[in-house]
Short mmCIF file of C-alpha atoms in Angstrom, two decimals:
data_model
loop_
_atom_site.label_atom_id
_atom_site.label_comp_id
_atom_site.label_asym_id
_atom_site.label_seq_id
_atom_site.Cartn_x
_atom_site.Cartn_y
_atom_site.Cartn_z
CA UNK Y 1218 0.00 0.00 0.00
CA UNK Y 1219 1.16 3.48 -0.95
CA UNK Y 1220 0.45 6.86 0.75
CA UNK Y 1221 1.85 8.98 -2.08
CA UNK Y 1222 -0.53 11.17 -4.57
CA UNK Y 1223 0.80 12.74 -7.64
CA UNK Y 1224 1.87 16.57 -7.13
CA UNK Y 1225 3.18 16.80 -11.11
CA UNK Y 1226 4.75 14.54 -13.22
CA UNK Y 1227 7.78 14.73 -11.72
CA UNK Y 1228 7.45 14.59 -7.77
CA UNK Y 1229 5.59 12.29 -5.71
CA UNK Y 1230 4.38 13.39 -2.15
CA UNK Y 1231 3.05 11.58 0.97
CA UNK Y 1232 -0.13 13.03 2.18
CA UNK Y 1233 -0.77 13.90 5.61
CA UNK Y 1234 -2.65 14.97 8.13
CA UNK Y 1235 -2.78 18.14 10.61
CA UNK Y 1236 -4.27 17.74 14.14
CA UNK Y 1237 -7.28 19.79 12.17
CA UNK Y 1238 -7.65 17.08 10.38
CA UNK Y 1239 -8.22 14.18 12.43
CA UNK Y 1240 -11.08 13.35 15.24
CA UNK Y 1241 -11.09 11.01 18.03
CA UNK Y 1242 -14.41 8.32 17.86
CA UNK Y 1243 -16.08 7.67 21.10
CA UNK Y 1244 -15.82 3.61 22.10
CA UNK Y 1245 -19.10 1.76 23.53
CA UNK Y 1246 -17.73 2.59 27.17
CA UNK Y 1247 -17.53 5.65 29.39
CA UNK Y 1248 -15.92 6.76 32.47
CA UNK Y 1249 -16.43 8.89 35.03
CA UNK Y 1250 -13.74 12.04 34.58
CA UNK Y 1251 -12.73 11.39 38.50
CA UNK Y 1252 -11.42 8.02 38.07
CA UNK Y 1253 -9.16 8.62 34.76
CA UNK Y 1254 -4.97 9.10 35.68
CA UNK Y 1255 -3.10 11.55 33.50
CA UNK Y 1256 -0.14 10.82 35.19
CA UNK Y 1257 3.14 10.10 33.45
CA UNK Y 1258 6.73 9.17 34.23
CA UNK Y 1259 9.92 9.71 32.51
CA UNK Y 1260 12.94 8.05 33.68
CA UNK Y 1261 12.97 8.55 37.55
CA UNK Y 1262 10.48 11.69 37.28
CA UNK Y 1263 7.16 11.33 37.78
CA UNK Y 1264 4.64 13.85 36.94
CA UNK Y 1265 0.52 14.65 37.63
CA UNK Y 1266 -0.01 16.01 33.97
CA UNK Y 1267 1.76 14.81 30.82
CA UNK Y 1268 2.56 18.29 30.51
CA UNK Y 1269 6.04 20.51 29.75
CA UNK Y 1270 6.29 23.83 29.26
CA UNK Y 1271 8.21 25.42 26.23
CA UNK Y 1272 11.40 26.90 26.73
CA UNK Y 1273 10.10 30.41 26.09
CA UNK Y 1274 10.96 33.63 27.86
CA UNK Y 1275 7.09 34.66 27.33
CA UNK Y 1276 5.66 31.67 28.63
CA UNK Y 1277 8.49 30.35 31.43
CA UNK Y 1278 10.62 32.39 34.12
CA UNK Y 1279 12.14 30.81 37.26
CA UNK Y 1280 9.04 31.39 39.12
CA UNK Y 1281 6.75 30.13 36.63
CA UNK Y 1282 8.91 26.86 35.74
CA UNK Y 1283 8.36 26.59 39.81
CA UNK Y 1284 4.42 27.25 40.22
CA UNK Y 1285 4.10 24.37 37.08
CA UNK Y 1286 6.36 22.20 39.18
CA UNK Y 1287 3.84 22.32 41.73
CA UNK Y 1288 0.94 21.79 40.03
CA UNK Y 1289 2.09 18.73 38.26
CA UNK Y 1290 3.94 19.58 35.45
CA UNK Y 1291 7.38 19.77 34.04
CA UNK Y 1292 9.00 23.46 33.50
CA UNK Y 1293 11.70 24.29 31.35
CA UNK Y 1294 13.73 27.26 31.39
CA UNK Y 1295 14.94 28.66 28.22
CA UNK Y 1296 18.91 28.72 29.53
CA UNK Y 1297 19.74 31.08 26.09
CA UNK Y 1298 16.67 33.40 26.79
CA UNK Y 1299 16.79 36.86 29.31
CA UNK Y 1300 16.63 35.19 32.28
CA UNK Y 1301 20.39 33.90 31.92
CA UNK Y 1302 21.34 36.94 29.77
CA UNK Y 1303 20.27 39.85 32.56
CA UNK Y 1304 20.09 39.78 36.17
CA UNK Y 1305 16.59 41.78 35.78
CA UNK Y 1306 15.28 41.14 32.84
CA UNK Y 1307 12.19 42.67 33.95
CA UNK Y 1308 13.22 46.31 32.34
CA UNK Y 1309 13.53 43.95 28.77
CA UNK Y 1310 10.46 41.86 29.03
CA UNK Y 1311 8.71 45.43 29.60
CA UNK Y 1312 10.59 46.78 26.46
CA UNK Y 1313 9.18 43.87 24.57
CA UNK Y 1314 5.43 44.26 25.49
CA UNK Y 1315 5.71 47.91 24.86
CA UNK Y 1316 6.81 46.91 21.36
CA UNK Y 1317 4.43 48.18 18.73
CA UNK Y 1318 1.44 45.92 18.38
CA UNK Y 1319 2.12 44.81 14.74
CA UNK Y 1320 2.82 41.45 13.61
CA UNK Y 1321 5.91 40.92 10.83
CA UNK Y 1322 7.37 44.28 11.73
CA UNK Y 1323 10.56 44.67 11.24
CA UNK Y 1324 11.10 47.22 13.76
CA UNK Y 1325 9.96 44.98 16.21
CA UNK Y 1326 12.11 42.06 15.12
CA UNK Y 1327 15.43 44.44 15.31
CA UNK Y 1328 14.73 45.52 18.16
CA UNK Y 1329 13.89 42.15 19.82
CA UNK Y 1330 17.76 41.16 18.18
CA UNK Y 1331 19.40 43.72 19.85
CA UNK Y 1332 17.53 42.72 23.72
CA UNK Y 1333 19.08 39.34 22.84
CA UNK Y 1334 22.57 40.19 22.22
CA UNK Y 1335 23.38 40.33 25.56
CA UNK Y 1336 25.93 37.89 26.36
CA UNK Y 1337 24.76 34.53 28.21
CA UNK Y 1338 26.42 34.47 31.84
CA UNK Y 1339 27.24 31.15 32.72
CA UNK Y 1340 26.66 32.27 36.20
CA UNK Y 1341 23.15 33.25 35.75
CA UNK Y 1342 22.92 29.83 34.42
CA UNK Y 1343 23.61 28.70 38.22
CA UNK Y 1344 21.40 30.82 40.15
CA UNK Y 1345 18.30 30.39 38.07
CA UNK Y 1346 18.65 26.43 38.20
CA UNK Y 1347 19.75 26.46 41.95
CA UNK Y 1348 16.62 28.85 42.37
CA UNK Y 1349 14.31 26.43 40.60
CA UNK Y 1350 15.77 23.07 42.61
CA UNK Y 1351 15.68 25.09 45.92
CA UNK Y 1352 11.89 25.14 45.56
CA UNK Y 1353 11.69 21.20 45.16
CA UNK Y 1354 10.40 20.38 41.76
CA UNK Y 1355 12.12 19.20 39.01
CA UNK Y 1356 14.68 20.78 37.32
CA UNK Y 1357 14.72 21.07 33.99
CA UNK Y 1358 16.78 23.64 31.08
CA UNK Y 1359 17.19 23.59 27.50
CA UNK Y 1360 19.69 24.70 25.42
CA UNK Y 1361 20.12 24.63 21.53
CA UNK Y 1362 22.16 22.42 19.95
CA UNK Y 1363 24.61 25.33 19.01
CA UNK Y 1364 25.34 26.03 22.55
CA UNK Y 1365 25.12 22.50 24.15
CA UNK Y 1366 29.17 22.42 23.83
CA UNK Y 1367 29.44 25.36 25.23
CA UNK Y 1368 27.33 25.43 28.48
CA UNK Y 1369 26.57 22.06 29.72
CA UNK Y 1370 29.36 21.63 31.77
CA UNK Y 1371 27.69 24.91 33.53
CA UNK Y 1372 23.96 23.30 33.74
CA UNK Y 1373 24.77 19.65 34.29
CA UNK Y 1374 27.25 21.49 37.65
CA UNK Y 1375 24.24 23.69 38.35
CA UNK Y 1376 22.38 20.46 39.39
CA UNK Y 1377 19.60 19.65 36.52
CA UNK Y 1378 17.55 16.92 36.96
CA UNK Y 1379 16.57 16.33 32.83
CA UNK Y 1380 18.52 18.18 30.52
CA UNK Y 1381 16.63 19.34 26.79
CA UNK Y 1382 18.39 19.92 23.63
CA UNK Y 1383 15.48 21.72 21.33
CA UNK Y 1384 15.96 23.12 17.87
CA UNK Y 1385 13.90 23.56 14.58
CA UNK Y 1386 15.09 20.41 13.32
CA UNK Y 1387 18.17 18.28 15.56
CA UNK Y 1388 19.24 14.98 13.63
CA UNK Y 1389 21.94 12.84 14.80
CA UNK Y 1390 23.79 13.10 11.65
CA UNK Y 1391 24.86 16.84 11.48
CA UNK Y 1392 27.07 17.25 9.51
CA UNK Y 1393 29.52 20.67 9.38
CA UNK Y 1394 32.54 21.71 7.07
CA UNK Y 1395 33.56 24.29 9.63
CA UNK Y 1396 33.38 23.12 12.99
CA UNK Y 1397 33.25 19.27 15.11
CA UNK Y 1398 29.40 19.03 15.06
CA UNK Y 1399 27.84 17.74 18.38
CA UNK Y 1400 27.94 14.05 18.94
CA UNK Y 1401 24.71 13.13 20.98
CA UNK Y 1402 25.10 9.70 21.11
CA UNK Y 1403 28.30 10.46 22.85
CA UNK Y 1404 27.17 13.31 24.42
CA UNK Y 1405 24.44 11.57 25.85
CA UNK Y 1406 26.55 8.73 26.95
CA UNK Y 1407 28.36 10.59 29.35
CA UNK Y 1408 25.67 12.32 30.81
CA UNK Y 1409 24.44 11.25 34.46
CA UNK Y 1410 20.84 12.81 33.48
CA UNK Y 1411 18.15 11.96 31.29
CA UNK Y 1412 18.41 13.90 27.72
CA UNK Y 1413 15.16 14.97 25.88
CA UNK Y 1414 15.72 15.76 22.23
CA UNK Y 1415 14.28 17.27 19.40
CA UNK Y 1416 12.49 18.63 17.21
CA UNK Y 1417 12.30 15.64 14.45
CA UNK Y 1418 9.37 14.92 12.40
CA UNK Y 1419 9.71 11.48 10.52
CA UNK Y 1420 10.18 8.19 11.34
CA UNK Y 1421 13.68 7.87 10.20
CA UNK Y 1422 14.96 11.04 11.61
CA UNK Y 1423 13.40 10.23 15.02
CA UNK Y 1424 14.20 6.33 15.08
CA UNK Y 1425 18.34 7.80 14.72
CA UNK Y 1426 17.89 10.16 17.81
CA UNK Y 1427 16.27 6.99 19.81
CA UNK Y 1428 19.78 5.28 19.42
CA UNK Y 1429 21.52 8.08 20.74
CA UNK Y 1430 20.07 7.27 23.69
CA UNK Y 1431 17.27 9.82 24.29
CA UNK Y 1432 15.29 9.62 27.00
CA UNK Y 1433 12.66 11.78 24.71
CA UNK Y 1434 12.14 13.21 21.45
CA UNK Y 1435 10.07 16.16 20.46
CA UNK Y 1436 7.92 15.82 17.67
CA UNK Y 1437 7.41 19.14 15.44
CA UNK Y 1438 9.82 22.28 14.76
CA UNK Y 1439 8.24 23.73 17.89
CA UNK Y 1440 7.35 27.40 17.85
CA UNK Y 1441 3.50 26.80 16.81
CA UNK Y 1442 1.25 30.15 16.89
CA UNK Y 1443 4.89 31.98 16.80
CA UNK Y 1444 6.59 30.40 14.30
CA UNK Y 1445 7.19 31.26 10.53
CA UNK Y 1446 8.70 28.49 9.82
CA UNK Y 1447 6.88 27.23 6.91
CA UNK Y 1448 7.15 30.45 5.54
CA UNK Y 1449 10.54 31.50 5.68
CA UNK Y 1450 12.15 28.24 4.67
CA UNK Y 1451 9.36 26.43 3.16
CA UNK Y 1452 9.69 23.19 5.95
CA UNK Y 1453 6.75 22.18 7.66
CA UNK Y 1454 5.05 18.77 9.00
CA UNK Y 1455 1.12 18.45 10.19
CA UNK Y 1456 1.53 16.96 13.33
CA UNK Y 1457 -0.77 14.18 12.85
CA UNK Y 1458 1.20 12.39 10.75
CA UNK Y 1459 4.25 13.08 12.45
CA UNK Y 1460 3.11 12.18 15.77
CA UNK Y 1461 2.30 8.76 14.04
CA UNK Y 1462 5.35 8.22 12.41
CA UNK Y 1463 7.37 8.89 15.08
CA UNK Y 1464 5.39 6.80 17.78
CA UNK Y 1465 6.11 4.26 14.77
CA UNK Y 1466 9.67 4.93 15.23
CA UNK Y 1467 9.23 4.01 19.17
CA UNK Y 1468 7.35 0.73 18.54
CA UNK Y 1469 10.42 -0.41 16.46
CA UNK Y 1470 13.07 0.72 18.66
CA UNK Y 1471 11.85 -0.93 21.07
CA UNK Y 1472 11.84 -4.26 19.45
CA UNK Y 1473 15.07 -3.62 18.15
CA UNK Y 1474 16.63 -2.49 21.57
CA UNK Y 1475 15.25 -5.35 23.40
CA UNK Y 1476 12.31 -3.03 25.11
CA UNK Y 1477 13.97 0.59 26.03
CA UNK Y 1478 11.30 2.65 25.76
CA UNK Y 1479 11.40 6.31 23.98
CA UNK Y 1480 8.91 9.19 25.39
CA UNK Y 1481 7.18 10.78 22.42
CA UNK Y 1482 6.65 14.57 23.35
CA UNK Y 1483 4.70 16.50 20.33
CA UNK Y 1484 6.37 20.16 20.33
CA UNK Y 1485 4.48 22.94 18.48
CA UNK Y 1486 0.72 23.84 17.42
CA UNK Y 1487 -0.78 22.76 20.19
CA UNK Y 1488 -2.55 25.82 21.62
CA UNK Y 1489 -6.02 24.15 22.34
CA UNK Y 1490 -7.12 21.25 24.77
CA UNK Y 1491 -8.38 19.51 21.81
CA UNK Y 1492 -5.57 19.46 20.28
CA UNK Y 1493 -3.60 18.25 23.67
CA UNK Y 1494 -6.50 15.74 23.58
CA UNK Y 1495 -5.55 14.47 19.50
CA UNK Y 1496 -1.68 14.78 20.09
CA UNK Y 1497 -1.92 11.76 22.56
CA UNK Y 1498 -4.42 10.02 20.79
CA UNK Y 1499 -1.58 9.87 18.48
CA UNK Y 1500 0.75 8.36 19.44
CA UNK Y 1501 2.57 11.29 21.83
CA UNK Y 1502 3.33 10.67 25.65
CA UNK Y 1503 3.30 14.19 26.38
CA UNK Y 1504 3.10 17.36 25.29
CA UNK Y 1505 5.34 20.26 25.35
CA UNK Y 1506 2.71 23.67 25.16
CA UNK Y 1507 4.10 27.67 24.87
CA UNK Y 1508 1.19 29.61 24.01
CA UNK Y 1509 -1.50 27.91 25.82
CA UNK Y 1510 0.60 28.60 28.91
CA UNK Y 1511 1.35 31.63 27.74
CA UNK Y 1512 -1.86 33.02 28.22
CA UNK Y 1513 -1.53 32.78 32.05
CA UNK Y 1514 -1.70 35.67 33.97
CA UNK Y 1515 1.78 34.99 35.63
CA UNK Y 1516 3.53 34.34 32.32
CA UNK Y 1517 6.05 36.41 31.73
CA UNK Y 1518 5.46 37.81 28.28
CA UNK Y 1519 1.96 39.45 29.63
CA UNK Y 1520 -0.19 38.06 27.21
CA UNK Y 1521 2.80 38.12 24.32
CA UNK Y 1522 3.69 35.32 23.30
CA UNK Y 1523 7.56 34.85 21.16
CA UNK Y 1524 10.04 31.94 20.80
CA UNK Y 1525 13.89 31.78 20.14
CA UNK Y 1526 12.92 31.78 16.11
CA UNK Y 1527 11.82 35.57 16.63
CA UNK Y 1528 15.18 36.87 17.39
CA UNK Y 1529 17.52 35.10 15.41
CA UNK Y 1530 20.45 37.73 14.56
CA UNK Y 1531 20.40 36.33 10.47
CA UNK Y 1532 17.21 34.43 9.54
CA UNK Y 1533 14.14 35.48 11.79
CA UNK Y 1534 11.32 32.89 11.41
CA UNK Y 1535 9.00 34.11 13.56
CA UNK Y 1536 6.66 36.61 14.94
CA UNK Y 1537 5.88 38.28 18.91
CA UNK Y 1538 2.29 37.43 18.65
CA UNK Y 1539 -0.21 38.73 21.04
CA UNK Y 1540 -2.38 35.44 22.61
CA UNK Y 1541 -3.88 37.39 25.42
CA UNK Y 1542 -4.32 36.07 29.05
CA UNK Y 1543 -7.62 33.73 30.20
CA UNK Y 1544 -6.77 33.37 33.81
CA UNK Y 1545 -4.12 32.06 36.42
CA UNK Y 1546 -1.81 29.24 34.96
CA UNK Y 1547 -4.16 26.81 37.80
CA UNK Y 1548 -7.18 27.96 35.54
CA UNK Y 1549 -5.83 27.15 32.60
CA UNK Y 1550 -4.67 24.29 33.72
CA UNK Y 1551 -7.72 22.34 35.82
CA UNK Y 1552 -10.37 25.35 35.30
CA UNK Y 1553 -13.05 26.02 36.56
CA UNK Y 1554 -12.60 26.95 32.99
CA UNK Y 1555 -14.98 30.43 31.77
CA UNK Y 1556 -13.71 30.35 28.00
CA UNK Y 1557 -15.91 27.78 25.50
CA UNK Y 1558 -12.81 27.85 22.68
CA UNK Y 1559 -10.38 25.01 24.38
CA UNK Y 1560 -7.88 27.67 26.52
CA UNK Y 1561 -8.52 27.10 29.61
CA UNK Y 1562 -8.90 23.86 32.03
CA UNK Y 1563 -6.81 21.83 29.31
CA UNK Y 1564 -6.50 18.80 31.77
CA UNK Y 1565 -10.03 19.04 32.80
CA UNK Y 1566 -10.73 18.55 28.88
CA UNK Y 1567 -7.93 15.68 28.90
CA UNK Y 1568 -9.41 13.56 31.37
CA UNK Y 1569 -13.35 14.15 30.00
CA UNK Y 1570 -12.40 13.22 26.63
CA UNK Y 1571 -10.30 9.98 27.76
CA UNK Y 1572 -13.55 9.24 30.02
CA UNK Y 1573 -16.24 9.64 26.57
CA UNK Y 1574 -13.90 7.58 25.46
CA UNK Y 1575 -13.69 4.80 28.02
CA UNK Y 1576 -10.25 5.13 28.69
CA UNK Y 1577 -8.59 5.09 32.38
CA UNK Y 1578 -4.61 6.42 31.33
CA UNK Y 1579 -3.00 7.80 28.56
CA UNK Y 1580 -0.95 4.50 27.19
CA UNK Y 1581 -4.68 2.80 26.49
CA UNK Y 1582 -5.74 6.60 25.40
CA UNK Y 1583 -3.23 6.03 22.39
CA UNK Y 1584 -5.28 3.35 21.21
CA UNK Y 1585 -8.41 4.89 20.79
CA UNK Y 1586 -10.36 5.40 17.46
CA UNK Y 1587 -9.55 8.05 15.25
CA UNK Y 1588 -11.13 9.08 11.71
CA UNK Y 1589 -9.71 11.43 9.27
CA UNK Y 1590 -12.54 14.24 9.47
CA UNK Y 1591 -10.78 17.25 6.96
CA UNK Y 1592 -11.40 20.92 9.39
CA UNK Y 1593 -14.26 22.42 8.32
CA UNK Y 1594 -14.30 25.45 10.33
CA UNK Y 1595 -16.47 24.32 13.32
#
């Protein structure tokens, strides 16, 4: 059987599918909401909500990353962003929001590159992970691939408990003419923590990052509501699909590995609960969210909403959007939710659709029905 349709006479393409494009079909059996478990474990870490926060500076500071922790869910702080860059980056995030409110301008964008060419001081690095692990949650920090080399010496010293290595696209197989590439098989050899990895968004991509060792992969180029991505260079993969191919990827490594067992985290696009709700129908353990989290009245960015992509000093692929606020990060997390369109009480949403369902946790949620049901608008 073949997936591929006829573009032109010369090129072939695979279709697939968006989240849009998918819905989840209710089984004979129902649940009450109360007795469904969300939970989810990675490595040692256990967690209430299969839920991490992107490494954003509009969605995640220290004290966010901390009042997530506590509620269940996995924080990570953006260790390349303003909090490591500035001892108060308060005065910048201000700057930012104050920025005029117009999306694609170019004024903004310079403006946002020159906040972000402060230098990164490897002893902020320190004091916002010891301020994080001080608190007693998990500590978590991601840097690009670009900088891994140069600061992990710094985070790994600083105490973090799961370490996250998050770019556009991060293969295994990088290849440079000008400089020793990072080795993450290596790399995550000699590493006493648990490594998630990503973005990657096919099968064989991801299946090469599970033999480096990975405790996780991220699914998607990240960036969702703020990224241009597609735009800019043309690269983009409905999440569907990739979620699919990549919890493919999983199923075989694990035969092939003799039963190590990859987490699938989709990265990117997810702003809604529904789509929360068809990411882990789909294959995906958890889910990494930015702007839904974003829209938290303690979130940094104030109801802005911009990812590393936005600032990027030679190719900017992406926009400061504005996604408002709906209420405090508990709200949007487990309600009582006062907004009809999917933003707030995401988990709340999570558990009542496994329930319709009939499902009681999110490994037999992966196995529930799905039809492809094109977005119509409604």
């Amino acid at each position: 059987m073949t997936y591929e349709i006829e573009i032109g006479r010369g090129k072939r393409g695979r279709r697939a599918y968006s989240l849009d494009d998918i819905a989840i079909v209710p089984n004979r059996r129902t649940r009450d909401p109360k007795d469904v478990s969300v939970a989810w474990q990675i490595d040692a870490y256990k967690f209430d909500m299969p839920v991490i926060a992107a490494p954003m500076d509009s969605a995640m500071s220290p004290e966010t990353v901390i009042a997530l922790g506590r509620l269940g869910g996995l924080g990570v702080l953006d260790l390349e962003g303003l909090w490591t860059r500035y001892e108060d980056p308060q005065a910048v995030l201000d700057q930012i929001g104050a920025l005029q409110d117009e999306t694609n301008s170019p004024a903004v964008t310079r403006r946002m590159q020159e906040l972000y060419r402060a230098p990164i001081q490897p002893e902020l690095i320190t004091s916002r992970l010891a301020e994080i692990r001080a608190a007693g949650v998990t500590v978590a920090g991601s840097l690009t691939p670009q900088r891994t080399q140069e600061h992990y010496k710094t985070v790994v010293a600083a105490g973090v408990d799961i370490f996250v290595i998050r770019g556009t696209t991060v293969s295994a197989e990088h290849v440079s003419k000008d400089h020793e590439p990072l080795n993450l098989k290596q790399f995550i050899y000699e590493l006493d923590v648990p490594v998630i990895v990503g973005g990657a968004a096919g099968y064989t991509p991801a299946l090469h990052l599970m033999r480096t060792g990975a405790a996780g992969v991220l699914v998607g180029f990240g960036g969702g509501a703020t990224s241009t991505t597609r735009r800019a260079l043309g690269i983009h993969s409905p999440m569907a699909s990739a979620i699919s191919d990549v919890a493919a990827a999983r199923r075989d490594y694990m035969d092939e590995s003799g039963g190590r067992y990859v987490h699938v985290i989709a990265d990117g696009g997810m702003g809604s609960s529904g789509d929360i709700v068809k990411a882990i129908a789909m294959g995906a353990d958890a889910v990494m969210l930015g702007s839904a989290l974003a829209r938290a009245t303690e979130a940094p960015g104030k109801g802005w909403h911009w990812g590393q992509e936005a600032h990027h000093l030679e190719l900017p692929r992406g926009d400061r959007v504005n996604v408002g606020t709906v209420g405090a990060l508990e709200e949007v997390l487990f309600g009582p939710g006062h907004h009809t369109n999917g933003t707030s009480n995401l988990i709340g949403a999570l558990r009542r659709s496994m329930a319709t369902t009939g499902y009681s946790d999110l490994k037999e949620f992966q196995r529930v029905d799905v039809v492809v049901s094109p977005y119509a608008g409604n």
